[in-house]
């Protein structure tokens, strides 16, 4: 019986692995999984050993009793549950982890706390239990719940901007306003406002539409479309209407009823009211500089309209400048970057739309520089023929400031380190005047105390005073040497520059000549190793028909020999004879551009190979040299071919040396031409000076 059971176990190993069944199990469940009871005939055989499948590395058989076999089904069930729970904690699903899951846990815990004292959960007889006190959740988790944070984070949320009622909402009735907005939403024709802003032409078009309709739609282009609140203020101020609808870059303007007066809306725009400290300080800075530009497309404050300032100011002069001691007037890169960063946060001070006649603007900029070191000027959009470069140059010339930024939108000028305001300049002039007065007093006092020496020459009495170290001596030296013309100084400086350049070019030419001599010697050594063969006088004679036939054969050949930069050397001759081994005509392709050099190469190949030159043809790749081997051709030995020609390495060295020599001669020729031009310039400069 045991033998048959072991045989069955070998035949059905899966039955042995999956069987672990109790004797009291239901037959229905027994039918689902195979059991060992069906192999058992008697109860006494329950302790019989069963051979279980072993691992590959086990040598002997494994015999186990039936009660020692593991029940895999019961052991696998809780493992599956654990795997599901582990996956649920790790996978990303809504409601399983995160804030939602923690909120659910909190609600469940709160419910448990509320229901813990209910009557349903109370036991009738508690005498046999000892009350130890209620354990709170905080005590269970060490005084702090898992979801409690140590510190509450302070979150500053952005507050919504409160809607400010428009002028139309304040003046018009609600029913009329709703009707006007319904009609405005159906409008499909509008007036375009270009870059120049709300001009007189735009205002006239709007008023012409108002004669037929009570609403007019306006579409704004850049830059006003970027600030529609400012566009609404401008359109209401210039037309006297009311904006009833605003959508994207469109505004719908209502002309108003017969009882409506435009003075109510204009009163708020005529005066420049500033709400913030920034705007109040900027307005205080710009007060007294000129009229404001009310069509300004950006936020307040409104800049000064430079086009309304006078073109010419009587008595205007460039402000005096004097750099403080131990200070350089030129800006460094760090200072320039710092000033540009400052200018970025500043408001615009002026708006400009013309290129010339900027004395009034320059005078206003000088006044501004007394309070602010930077003047920021915007260029008007839509102004015709504006050139920011001309504007910046004229302003620099009139004010003497430093241009730190310029583009087609703005110009930024810095007053400079050596800038002096009018008051400070007057104080400096007064101080210098006082110093000169004291100097003159000291000079007169010194002259009165100096002894007068009498020098007798030829019976004449001369009075000579000692002048060393006096002001008169300084003035005489200044008159004698300090009154040199600026033109002579410029001439001398130009002459010195030309002479320096001439010496530099001559030095470079001498270096090139030494290199040319060295390259010539190297090329001479390489050429001495090459002994070209002479052409044989005994040449085979061909008729025109034979020559034409050989030419056609050579042109039809697909195989060819390419002649590179090395020219004719041992490798070319070996390749040529290798071609002649299989065919009578050889085609040599050369990339040389000059035809005379191609002819020279063809004759060299003919002389070195003892062949016959058929023709030279111009092809797409270059020039083709067709050479016939001859009727009595006999291949020479390699020793004879290598006697008078250069090797591959020597041929390359010769080619590089020739190229280097040609380049050096070209640069030397350029230096010689430059030296001749400089000498001619020096001579012309000397002639013009005299």
XYZ file of C-alpha atoms in Angstrom:
690
model
C 0.000 0.000 0.000
C 2.838 2.390 0.826
C 4.499 1.598 -2.468
C 1.362 2.462 -4.428
C 0.994 5.699 -2.466
C 4.559 6.735 -3.258
C 4.003 5.954 -6.927
C 0.889 8.125 -6.923
C 2.769 10.923 -5.265
C 5.411 10.807 -7.959
C 2.779 10.833 -10.655
C 0.870 13.775 -9.060
C 3.335 16.055 -7.238
C 0.900 18.956 -7.200
C -1.465 16.914 -5.058
C 1.210 16.467 -2.417
C 2.069 20.162 -2.268
C -1.512 21.441 -2.024
C -2.918 18.860 0.382
C -3.462 19.746 4.021
C -6.902 18.643 5.064
C -8.426 17.961 8.453
C -10.280 14.664 8.954
C -13.502 16.516 9.873
C -13.603 18.661 6.707
C -16.795 18.873 4.620
C -16.979 16.729 1.548
C -17.940 19.732 -0.552
C -14.727 21.476 0.382
C -12.862 18.248 -0.033
C -14.029 18.039 -3.596
C -12.525 21.415 -4.401
C -8.966 20.500 -3.398
C -7.325 17.063 -3.660
C -6.581 15.383 -0.358
C -4.461 12.575 0.914
C -7.472 10.859 2.527
C -8.487 9.417 -0.791
C -5.178 7.540 -0.855
C -5.635 6.270 2.676
C -7.601 3.062 3.188
C -7.233 2.821 6.969
C -6.759 5.167 9.929
C -3.699 3.336 11.038
C -1.763 4.539 8.031
C -2.109 8.217 8.985
C 1.396 8.244 10.427
C 2.954 6.757 7.289
C 5.776 8.837 5.729
C 5.134 10.561 2.424
C 7.830 11.446 -0.082
C 7.702 15.151 -0.866
C 9.344 16.777 -3.942
C 12.753 18.155 -3.038
C 14.879 21.056 -4.247
C 17.487 20.443 -6.980
C 20.413 20.756 -4.560
C 19.083 18.099 -2.136
C 20.613 14.654 -2.724
C 18.419 12.377 -0.628
C 14.596 12.022 -0.575
C 12.430 14.030 1.826
C 9.899 11.930 3.809
C 7.275 13.739 5.910
C 4.183 12.734 7.847
C 0.862 14.068 6.568
C 0.365 16.375 9.577
C 3.728 18.033 8.848
C 2.771 19.093 5.340
C 1.984 22.828 5.150
C -1.546 23.909 4.284
C -0.746 26.511 1.598
C -4.300 27.725 1.086
C -4.831 28.807 4.717
C -1.369 30.312 4.961
C -1.740 32.282 1.730
C -5.031 33.985 2.614
C -3.749 36.378 5.319
C -0.666 37.091 3.205
C -2.895 38.270 0.375
C -4.777 40.503 2.759
C -1.503 41.927 4.014
C -0.325 42.531 0.443
C -3.546 44.358 -0.388
C -3.195 46.547 2.703
C 0.446 47.308 1.868
C -0.441 48.257 -1.695
C -3.289 50.448 -0.511
C -0.910 52.367 1.726
C 1.644 52.915 -1.030
C -0.225 53.368 -4.282
C -1.612 56.739 -5.290
C -5.377 56.642 -5.052
C -7.783 59.363 -4.028
C -9.188 58.896 -0.526
C -6.605 56.296 0.540
C -3.680 58.537 1.516
C -3.082 62.236 1.957
C -5.264 64.986 3.372
C -8.568 63.278 2.605
C -7.583 60.092 4.413
C -6.351 62.047 7.435
C -9.604 63.981 7.589
C -11.547 60.711 7.565
C -9.380 59.376 10.404
C -9.993 62.520 12.437
C -13.765 62.295 11.946
C -13.804 58.626 12.933
C -11.787 59.322 16.065
C -14.142 62.147 17.016
C -17.151 59.847 16.545
C -15.527 57.236 18.739
C -14.960 59.841 21.435
C -18.591 60.981 21.280
C -20.059 57.461 21.392
C -17.790 56.095 24.102
C -20.166 57.241 26.881
C -23.424 56.088 25.238
C -25.785 53.682 27.028
C -25.455 50.968 24.400
C -21.812 50.538 25.071
C -22.124 50.540 28.880
C -21.980 47.200 30.706
C -24.581 46.379 33.387
C -22.326 44.880 35.998
C -18.932 46.545 36.410
C -18.192 45.296 39.898
C -15.768 42.666 38.662
C -13.747 45.255 36.708
C -11.379 47.762 38.244
C -11.591 51.292 36.780
C -8.161 52.502 35.793
C -9.221 55.755 34.195
C -9.838 56.775 30.606
C -6.872 56.735 28.261
C -7.049 59.696 25.890
C -5.744 59.685 22.338
C -3.003 62.177 23.219
C -1.692 59.876 25.965
C -1.755 56.972 23.574
C 0.409 58.796 21.002
C 2.830 60.418 23.420
C 0.996 63.686 24.081
C 0.535 64.647 20.422
C -1.720 63.386 17.657
C -0.049 62.313 14.420
C -1.772 65.000 12.368
C -0.995 67.858 14.791
C 1.669 70.268 13.526
C 4.329 71.743 15.726
C 3.856 75.273 14.431
C 0.977 76.780 12.591
C 2.268 78.280 9.354
C 1.371 81.892 8.681
C -0.201 82.128 5.235
C -0.666 85.576 3.726
C -3.323 85.217 1.085
C -3.750 87.752 -1.667
C -6.760 89.906 -1.013
C -9.065 90.527 -3.907
C -9.093 94.032 -5.239
C -12.254 95.773 -4.309
C -14.180 96.893 -7.328
C -14.255 100.675 -7.603
C -17.517 101.946 -9.092
C -17.069 103.724 -12.400
C -18.317 107.199 -13.179
C -21.184 105.766 -15.217
C -22.326 103.599 -12.319
C -22.296 106.607 -9.993
C -24.203 108.961 -12.309
C -26.548 106.879 -14.498
C -29.606 104.969 -13.365
C -29.358 101.213 -13.096
C -32.045 100.565 -15.698
C -30.494 102.947 -18.215
C -27.043 101.495 -17.565
C -28.254 97.914 -18.146
C -29.969 98.932 -21.394
C -26.848 100.688 -22.641
C -24.693 97.670 -21.802
C -27.046 95.314 -23.672
C -26.856 97.539 -26.727
C -23.068 97.869 -26.374
C -22.596 94.092 -26.348
C -24.200 93.915 -29.819
C -21.967 96.550 -31.449
C -19.536 95.365 -34.138
C -18.062 98.628 -35.485
C -15.476 100.691 -33.635
C -12.991 103.552 -33.870
C -9.332 102.574 -33.786
C -6.959 104.386 -31.418
C -3.406 103.991 -32.730
C -0.065 104.346 -30.979
C -0.311 108.135 -30.926
C -3.194 107.876 -28.438
C -6.521 109.710 -28.297
C -5.831 112.472 -30.817
C -8.142 115.181 -32.123
C -8.986 112.980 -35.105
C -10.218 110.196 -32.804
C -12.283 112.644 -30.753
C -13.894 114.086 -33.904
C -14.788 110.585 -35.147
C -16.422 109.729 -31.812
C -18.448 112.932 -31.807
C -19.510 112.312 -35.401
C -20.859 108.896 -34.379
C -22.658 110.487 -31.421
C -24.710 112.615 -33.807
C -26.384 109.433 -35.102
C -26.099 107.092 -32.099
C -25.747 107.488 -28.394
C -22.958 104.886 -28.109
C -19.530 104.711 -29.756
C -17.104 101.787 -29.512
C -13.365 102.440 -29.318
C -10.558 99.907 -29.807
C -7.151 100.730 -28.306
C -3.785 99.707 -29.718
C -0.509 99.554 -27.795
C 0.459 101.101 -25.437
C -2.926 102.144 -24.037
C -4.378 98.630 -24.377
C -1.991 97.545 -21.604
C -3.637 99.905 -19.098
C -7.337 100.088 -19.829
C -8.087 102.009 -16.631
C -5.867 104.842 -17.826
C -7.444 104.584 -21.307
C -10.885 104.987 -19.749
C -9.794 108.117 -17.881
C -8.313 109.666 -21.042
C -11.328 108.916 -23.233
C -13.756 110.331 -20.660
C -11.621 113.431 -20.130
C -11.186 114.263 -23.836
C -14.641 113.366 -25.151
C -16.728 114.256 -22.107
C -18.631 110.959 -22.329
C -19.119 108.037 -19.979
C -17.681 104.533 -20.413
C -20.507 102.061 -19.879
C -18.768 98.848 -20.976
C -15.161 97.649 -20.974
C -14.051 94.357 -22.493
C -10.440 93.495 -23.335
C -9.114 96.357 -25.513
C -12.595 97.757 -26.301
C -14.464 100.602 -24.587
C -18.027 101.718 -25.271
C -18.577 105.432 -24.618
C -22.004 106.961 -23.913
C -22.569 110.511 -25.036
C -24.888 111.360 -22.121
C -28.409 112.770 -21.954
C -29.459 116.427 -22.367
C -29.306 117.009 -18.603
C -25.844 115.472 -18.321
C -22.944 117.878 -17.840
C -19.365 116.873 -18.566
C -18.050 119.180 -15.842
C -18.789 116.480 -13.268
C -16.285 114.102 -14.819
C -13.747 116.682 -15.896
C -13.293 118.035 -12.417
C -11.694 114.784 -11.290
C -9.174 114.775 -14.115
C -8.043 118.374 -14.255
C -6.267 118.075 -10.922
C -3.542 115.486 -10.469
C -4.446 113.684 -7.293
C -2.000 111.213 -5.836
C -3.115 108.643 -3.344
C 0.132 106.878 -2.406
C 3.307 108.272 -0.893
C 5.229 107.192 -4.001
C 3.005 109.303 -6.260
C 3.058 112.303 -3.934
C 6.863 112.317 -3.783
C 7.142 111.938 -7.558
C 4.716 114.829 -8.111
C 6.706 116.984 -5.704
C 9.850 116.140 -7.674
C 8.278 117.155 -11.009
C 6.543 120.322 -9.816
C 7.835 123.413 -11.584
C 9.536 121.568 -14.455
C 6.777 122.066 -17.013
C 3.273 121.006 -18.103
C 2.296 117.396 -17.571
C 1.545 114.873 -20.320
C -2.072 113.893 -19.670
C -2.110 111.163 -22.374
C 0.369 109.101 -20.338
C -0.249 105.389 -20.924
C 1.335 104.054 -17.737
C 0.592 104.469 -14.048
C 0.843 107.778 -12.236
C 2.600 110.159 -11.744
C 2.190 111.924 -15.088
C 5.569 112.948 -16.595
C 6.409 116.358 -18.042
C 5.592 116.850 -21.728
C 8.959 117.834 -23.224
C 7.381 118.814 -26.561
C 5.625 121.744 -24.849
C 8.896 123.100 -23.422
C 10.619 125.934 -25.382
C 13.082 124.968 -28.090
C 15.510 127.805 -27.255
C 16.195 129.219 -23.780
C 17.867 132.632 -23.588
C 21.066 132.621 -21.560
C 21.256 128.855 -21.243
C 24.715 127.431 -20.757
C 26.036 123.984 -20.034
C 26.416 123.494 -16.262
C 29.931 123.810 -14.880
C 31.619 120.630 -13.793
C 34.411 119.877 -11.366
C 35.323 116.420 -10.160
C 36.002 115.988 -6.422
C 39.603 115.225 -5.398
C 40.805 111.622 -5.653
C 37.794 110.721 -7.804
C 37.577 109.634 -11.437
C 34.787 111.079 -13.532
C 34.548 107.895 -15.614
C 32.080 105.264 -14.417
C 33.186 101.706 -13.723
C 31.190 98.668 -14.820
C 29.864 98.049 -11.296
C 28.729 101.661 -10.941
C 27.030 101.565 -14.327
C 25.135 98.395 -13.404
C 24.125 99.883 -10.048
C 22.766 103.042 -11.701
C 20.793 101.028 -14.248
C 19.189 99.004 -11.460
C 18.221 102.213 -9.676
C 16.772 103.723 -12.857
C 14.557 100.687 -13.399
C 12.471 101.456 -10.293
C 12.209 105.199 -10.903
C 9.172 106.775 -12.610
C 9.507 108.525 -15.956
C 10.243 112.241 -15.590
C 9.797 113.434 -19.185
C 8.104 112.342 -22.410
C 9.782 113.361 -25.670
C 8.647 113.202 -29.287
C 11.101 115.377 -31.281
C 14.781 115.111 -32.179
C 16.041 118.729 -32.054
C 15.375 121.961 -30.205
C 15.824 120.497 -26.736
C 17.230 123.452 -24.775
C 14.043 123.724 -22.712
C 14.247 120.021 -21.866
C 17.958 120.337 -21.028
C 17.207 123.227 -18.649
C 14.489 121.153 -16.938
C 16.851 118.159 -16.648
C 19.493 120.336 -14.957
C 16.878 121.496 -12.445
C 15.834 117.891 -11.856
C 19.446 116.837 -11.258
C 19.581 119.110 -8.232
C 17.084 116.746 -6.543
C 17.629 113.438 -8.375
C 20.830 112.066 -9.880
C 19.052 110.299 -12.771
C 16.738 111.697 -15.443
C 14.464 109.155 -17.121
C 12.922 110.140 -20.468
C 10.294 108.144 -22.340
C 9.883 108.360 -26.124
C 6.350 108.909 -27.359
C 4.644 106.068 -29.154
C 3.466 106.911 -32.653
C 5.557 110.097 -32.945
C 6.847 110.529 -36.507
C 10.549 110.472 -37.461
C 11.879 109.963 -33.952
C 15.515 108.971 -33.587
C 16.625 108.093 -30.077
C 20.297 108.349 -31.029
C 19.969 111.982 -32.146
C 17.939 112.810 -29.039
C 20.563 111.295 -26.726
C 23.476 113.011 -28.506
C 21.892 116.467 -28.318
C 20.926 116.037 -24.665
C 24.455 114.884 -23.813
C 25.891 117.919 -25.586
C 23.516 120.363 -23.855
C 23.689 118.927 -20.336
C 27.098 117.226 -20.242
C 25.551 114.184 -18.548
C 26.432 110.512 -18.895
C 24.219 108.284 -21.047
C 23.695 105.007 -19.177
C 20.850 103.507 -21.238
C 19.226 104.187 -24.599
C 16.770 102.294 -26.791
C 13.676 103.032 -28.881
C 11.500 103.318 -25.762
C 13.535 105.373 -23.260
C 16.672 107.410 -22.570
C 18.359 107.456 -19.138
C 20.892 110.195 -18.288
C 23.126 110.351 -15.213
C 24.282 113.766 -14.038
C 27.866 112.565 -13.482
C 30.250 112.644 -10.558
C 31.562 116.102 -11.546
C 28.146 117.768 -11.706
C 27.755 121.071 -9.841
C 24.428 122.758 -9.294
C 24.096 126.492 -9.946
C 24.326 127.372 -6.276
C 27.406 125.245 -5.704
C 29.028 126.560 -8.894
C 28.469 130.161 -7.735
C 30.021 129.350 -4.375
C 33.061 127.807 -6.092
C 33.471 130.881 -8.328
C 33.255 133.222 -5.334
C 35.838 131.171 -3.478
C 38.239 131.241 -6.427
C 37.746 134.999 -6.772
C 38.660 135.496 -3.102
C 41.735 133.263 -3.475
C 42.933 135.267 -6.475
C 42.475 138.503 -4.501
C 44.565 137.163 -1.648
C 47.186 135.910 -4.098
C 47.429 139.320 -5.722
C 47.776 140.973 -2.307
C 50.599 138.600 -1.358
C 52.351 139.248 -4.682
C 52.283 143.009 -4.280
C 53.526 142.691 -0.712
C 56.404 140.458 -1.870
C 57.399 142.859 -4.627
C 57.580 145.751 -2.173
C 59.950 143.845 0.085
C 62.243 142.473 -2.640
C 65.518 144.273 -3.052
C 66.022 146.079 -6.344
C 69.361 145.375 -7.938
C 70.951 147.906 -10.211
C 72.832 146.434 -13.110
C 74.985 148.844 -15.027
C 75.502 147.945 -18.683
C 77.078 150.416 -21.146
C 76.378 153.285 -18.856
C 72.658 152.461 -18.585
C 70.868 151.768 -15.357
C 68.513 148.780 -15.458
C 66.192 147.698 -12.710
C 65.837 143.974 -12.372
C 63.733 142.344 -9.717
C 64.067 138.831 -8.438
C 61.098 136.837 -9.889
C 61.895 133.274 -8.906
C 58.897 131.635 -7.283
C 56.545 134.557 -7.895
C 53.236 134.781 -9.685
C 54.678 136.910 -12.465
C 57.182 134.180 -13.307
C 54.361 131.623 -13.532
C 52.362 133.936 -15.783
C 55.328 134.507 -18.092
C 55.959 130.765 -18.386
C 52.301 130.198 -19.091
C 52.317 132.868 -21.831
C 55.501 131.442 -23.322
C 54.724 127.722 -23.314
C 51.064 127.364 -22.438
C 49.582 129.178 -25.412
C 50.214 126.393 -27.910
C 47.574 125.946 -30.511
C 45.384 122.890 -30.275
C 45.996 122.196 -33.925
C 49.761 121.846 -33.405
C 49.172 119.481 -30.490
C 46.875 117.300 -32.574
C 49.411 117.278 -35.420
C 52.236 116.237 -33.139
C 50.109 113.524 -31.585
C 49.101 112.178 -35.001
C 52.713 112.256 -36.179
C 53.857 110.349 -33.089
C 51.156 107.760 -33.638
C 52.137 107.284 -37.294
C 55.814 106.933 -36.423
C 55.020 104.346 -33.770
C 52.899 102.382 -36.238
C 55.672 102.650 -38.838
C 58.239 101.207 -36.445
C 55.864 98.357 -35.575
C 55.285 97.494 -39.237
C 59.029 97.573 -40.001
C 59.703 95.218 -37.098
C 57.036 92.798 -38.313
C 58.475 92.967 -41.844
C 61.944 92.078 -40.576
C 60.505 89.038 -38.759
C 58.731 87.928 -41.944
C 61.917 88.274 -44.005
C 63.846 86.076 -41.574
C 61.090 83.444 -41.801
C 61.160 83.633 -45.611
C 64.909 82.974 -45.632
C 64.479 79.980 -43.338
C 61.658 78.521 -45.471
C 63.682 79.058 -48.657
C 66.570 77.057 -47.238
C 64.279 74.187 -46.230
C 62.674 74.115 -49.687
C 66.107 74.184 -51.356
C 67.191 71.115 -49.358
C 64.053 69.202 -50.386
C 64.387 70.197 -54.046
C 67.980 68.992 -54.059
C 66.736 65.466 -53.308
C 64.497 65.492 -56.398
C 66.234 65.040 -59.722
C 63.618 65.141 -62.488
C 64.249 62.963 -65.510
C 64.793 64.417 -68.950
C 62.378 63.731 -71.746
C 63.454 60.992 -74.154
C 63.992 62.235 -77.700
C 62.935 58.884 -79.200
C 59.144 59.281 -78.988
C 56.672 57.029 -80.676
C 54.767 58.638 -83.506
C 50.967 58.334 -83.650
C 48.552 59.360 -86.309
C 45.614 61.617 -85.529
C 43.197 58.684 -85.786
C 45.199 56.626 -83.271
C 45.513 59.555 -80.907
C 41.745 60.244 -81.101
C 40.970 56.590 -80.493
C 43.233 56.478 -77.419
C 41.685 59.742 -76.137
C 38.167 58.311 -76.346
C 39.276 55.118 -74.627
C 40.833 57.149 -71.797
C 37.752 59.351 -71.326
C 35.449 56.327 -71.106
C 37.564 54.726 -68.392
C 35.965 54.717 -64.946
C 39.189 53.961 -63.064
C 41.572 56.873 -62.594
C 44.596 57.946 -60.598
C 44.189 61.077 -58.423
C 47.144 63.444 -58.140
C 47.111 65.218 -54.728
C 49.109 68.000 -53.128
C 52.312 65.947 -53.068
C 52.649 66.161 -56.829
C 54.756 63.653 -58.760
C 56.494 61.271 -56.349
C 57.295 57.548 -56.067
C 53.742 56.513 -55.129
C 52.248 58.172 -58.211
C 54.649 56.403 -60.537
C 53.926 53.022 -58.897
C 50.203 53.594 -59.288
C 50.649 54.634 -62.903
C 52.568 51.462 -63.767
C 49.976 49.405 -61.893
C 47.282 50.891 -64.174
C 49.374 50.096 -67.239
C 49.627 46.501 -66.083
C 45.939 45.941 -66.964
C 45.198 48.634 -69.597
C 47.102 50.636 -72.170
C 45.881 54.129 -71.239
C 45.984 55.649 -67.755
C 43.837 58.615 -66.673
C 45.373 60.936 -64.049
C 43.059 63.491 -62.356
C 44.649 66.677 -60.979
C 42.895 69.452 -59.028
C 45.277 72.242 -60.072
C 43.527 75.437 -61.157
C 46.227 77.082 -63.291
C 46.494 75.435 -66.708
C 50.246 76.086 -67.020
C 50.817 74.062 -63.857
C 48.655 71.255 -65.288
C 50.797 71.194 -68.457
C 53.995 71.131 -66.380
C 52.651 68.188 -64.333
C 51.668 66.310 -67.513
C 55.143 66.722 -69.009
C 56.725 65.591 -65.732
C 54.579 62.435 -65.733
C 55.489 61.764 -69.352
C 59.214 62.172 -68.685
C 59.265 60.077 -65.502
C 57.154 57.211 -66.848
C 58.559 57.081 -70.437
C 54.975 57.069 -71.690
C 53.272 59.148 -74.363
C 51.023 62.109 -73.482
C 47.780 61.762 -75.410
C 45.838 64.854 -74.303
C 44.752 67.073 -71.394
C 40.980 67.306 -70.927
C 38.875 69.580 -68.707
C 36.417 67.579 -66.618
C 33.958 68.365 -63.867
C 36.334 66.989 -61.219
C 39.355 68.867 -62.562
C 41.815 68.234 -65.411
C 42.361 64.710 -66.819
C 45.833 63.790 -68.127
C 45.694 60.823 -70.536
C 49.015 58.932 -70.911
C 49.636 55.937 -73.214
C 52.157 53.326 -72.041
C 53.661 52.713 -75.498
C 53.733 49.773 -77.871
C 56.982 48.329 -76.477
C 56.074 48.867 -72.774
C 57.997 46.965 -70.142
C 57.365 47.436 -66.416
C 60.509 48.782 -64.670
C 61.710 47.589 -61.293
C 60.781 49.492 -58.105
C 64.434 50.336 -57.428
C 64.764 52.213 -60.702
C 61.534 54.175 -60.015
C 62.708 55.339 -56.583
C 66.097 56.687 -57.582
C 65.326 60.265 -58.641
C 61.888 60.946 -57.043
C 60.837 61.994 -53.547
C 59.236 59.634 -51.092
C 55.719 60.172 -49.794
C 56.905 61.922 -46.611
C 59.444 64.133 -48.379
C 56.884 65.089 -51.020
C 54.431 66.214 -48.332
C 57.149 68.246 -46.584
C 58.006 69.919 -49.900
C 54.347 70.794 -50.500
C 53.928 72.302 -47.015
C 57.156 74.280 -47.382
C 56.015 75.690 -50.734
C 52.658 76.697 -49.285
C 54.289 78.314 -46.239
C 56.746 80.229 -48.412
C 53.952 81.560 -50.599
C 51.946 82.743 -47.578
C 54.973 84.467 -46.037
C 55.727 86.300 -49.271
C 52.111 87.454 -49.496
C 52.128 88.855 -45.939
C 55.521 90.480 -46.520
C 54.099 92.227 -49.584
C 51.207 93.522 -47.471
C 53.604 94.871 -44.833
C 55.666 96.651 -47.493
C 52.558 98.328 -48.876
C 51.495 99.412 -45.367
C 54.968 100.855 -44.674
C 54.876 102.857 -47.908
C 51.444 104.261 -47.019
C 52.599 105.244 -43.513
C 55.709 106.990 -44.844
C 53.576 108.922 -47.315
C 51.170 109.919 -44.500
C 54.045 111.202 -42.343
C 55.390 113.290 -45.231
C 51.974 114.783 -45.969
C 51.469 115.594 -42.281
C 54.805 117.403 -42.079
C 54.011 119.393 -45.224
C 50.608 120.430 -43.871
C 52.160 121.515 -40.544
C 54.550 123.918 -42.265
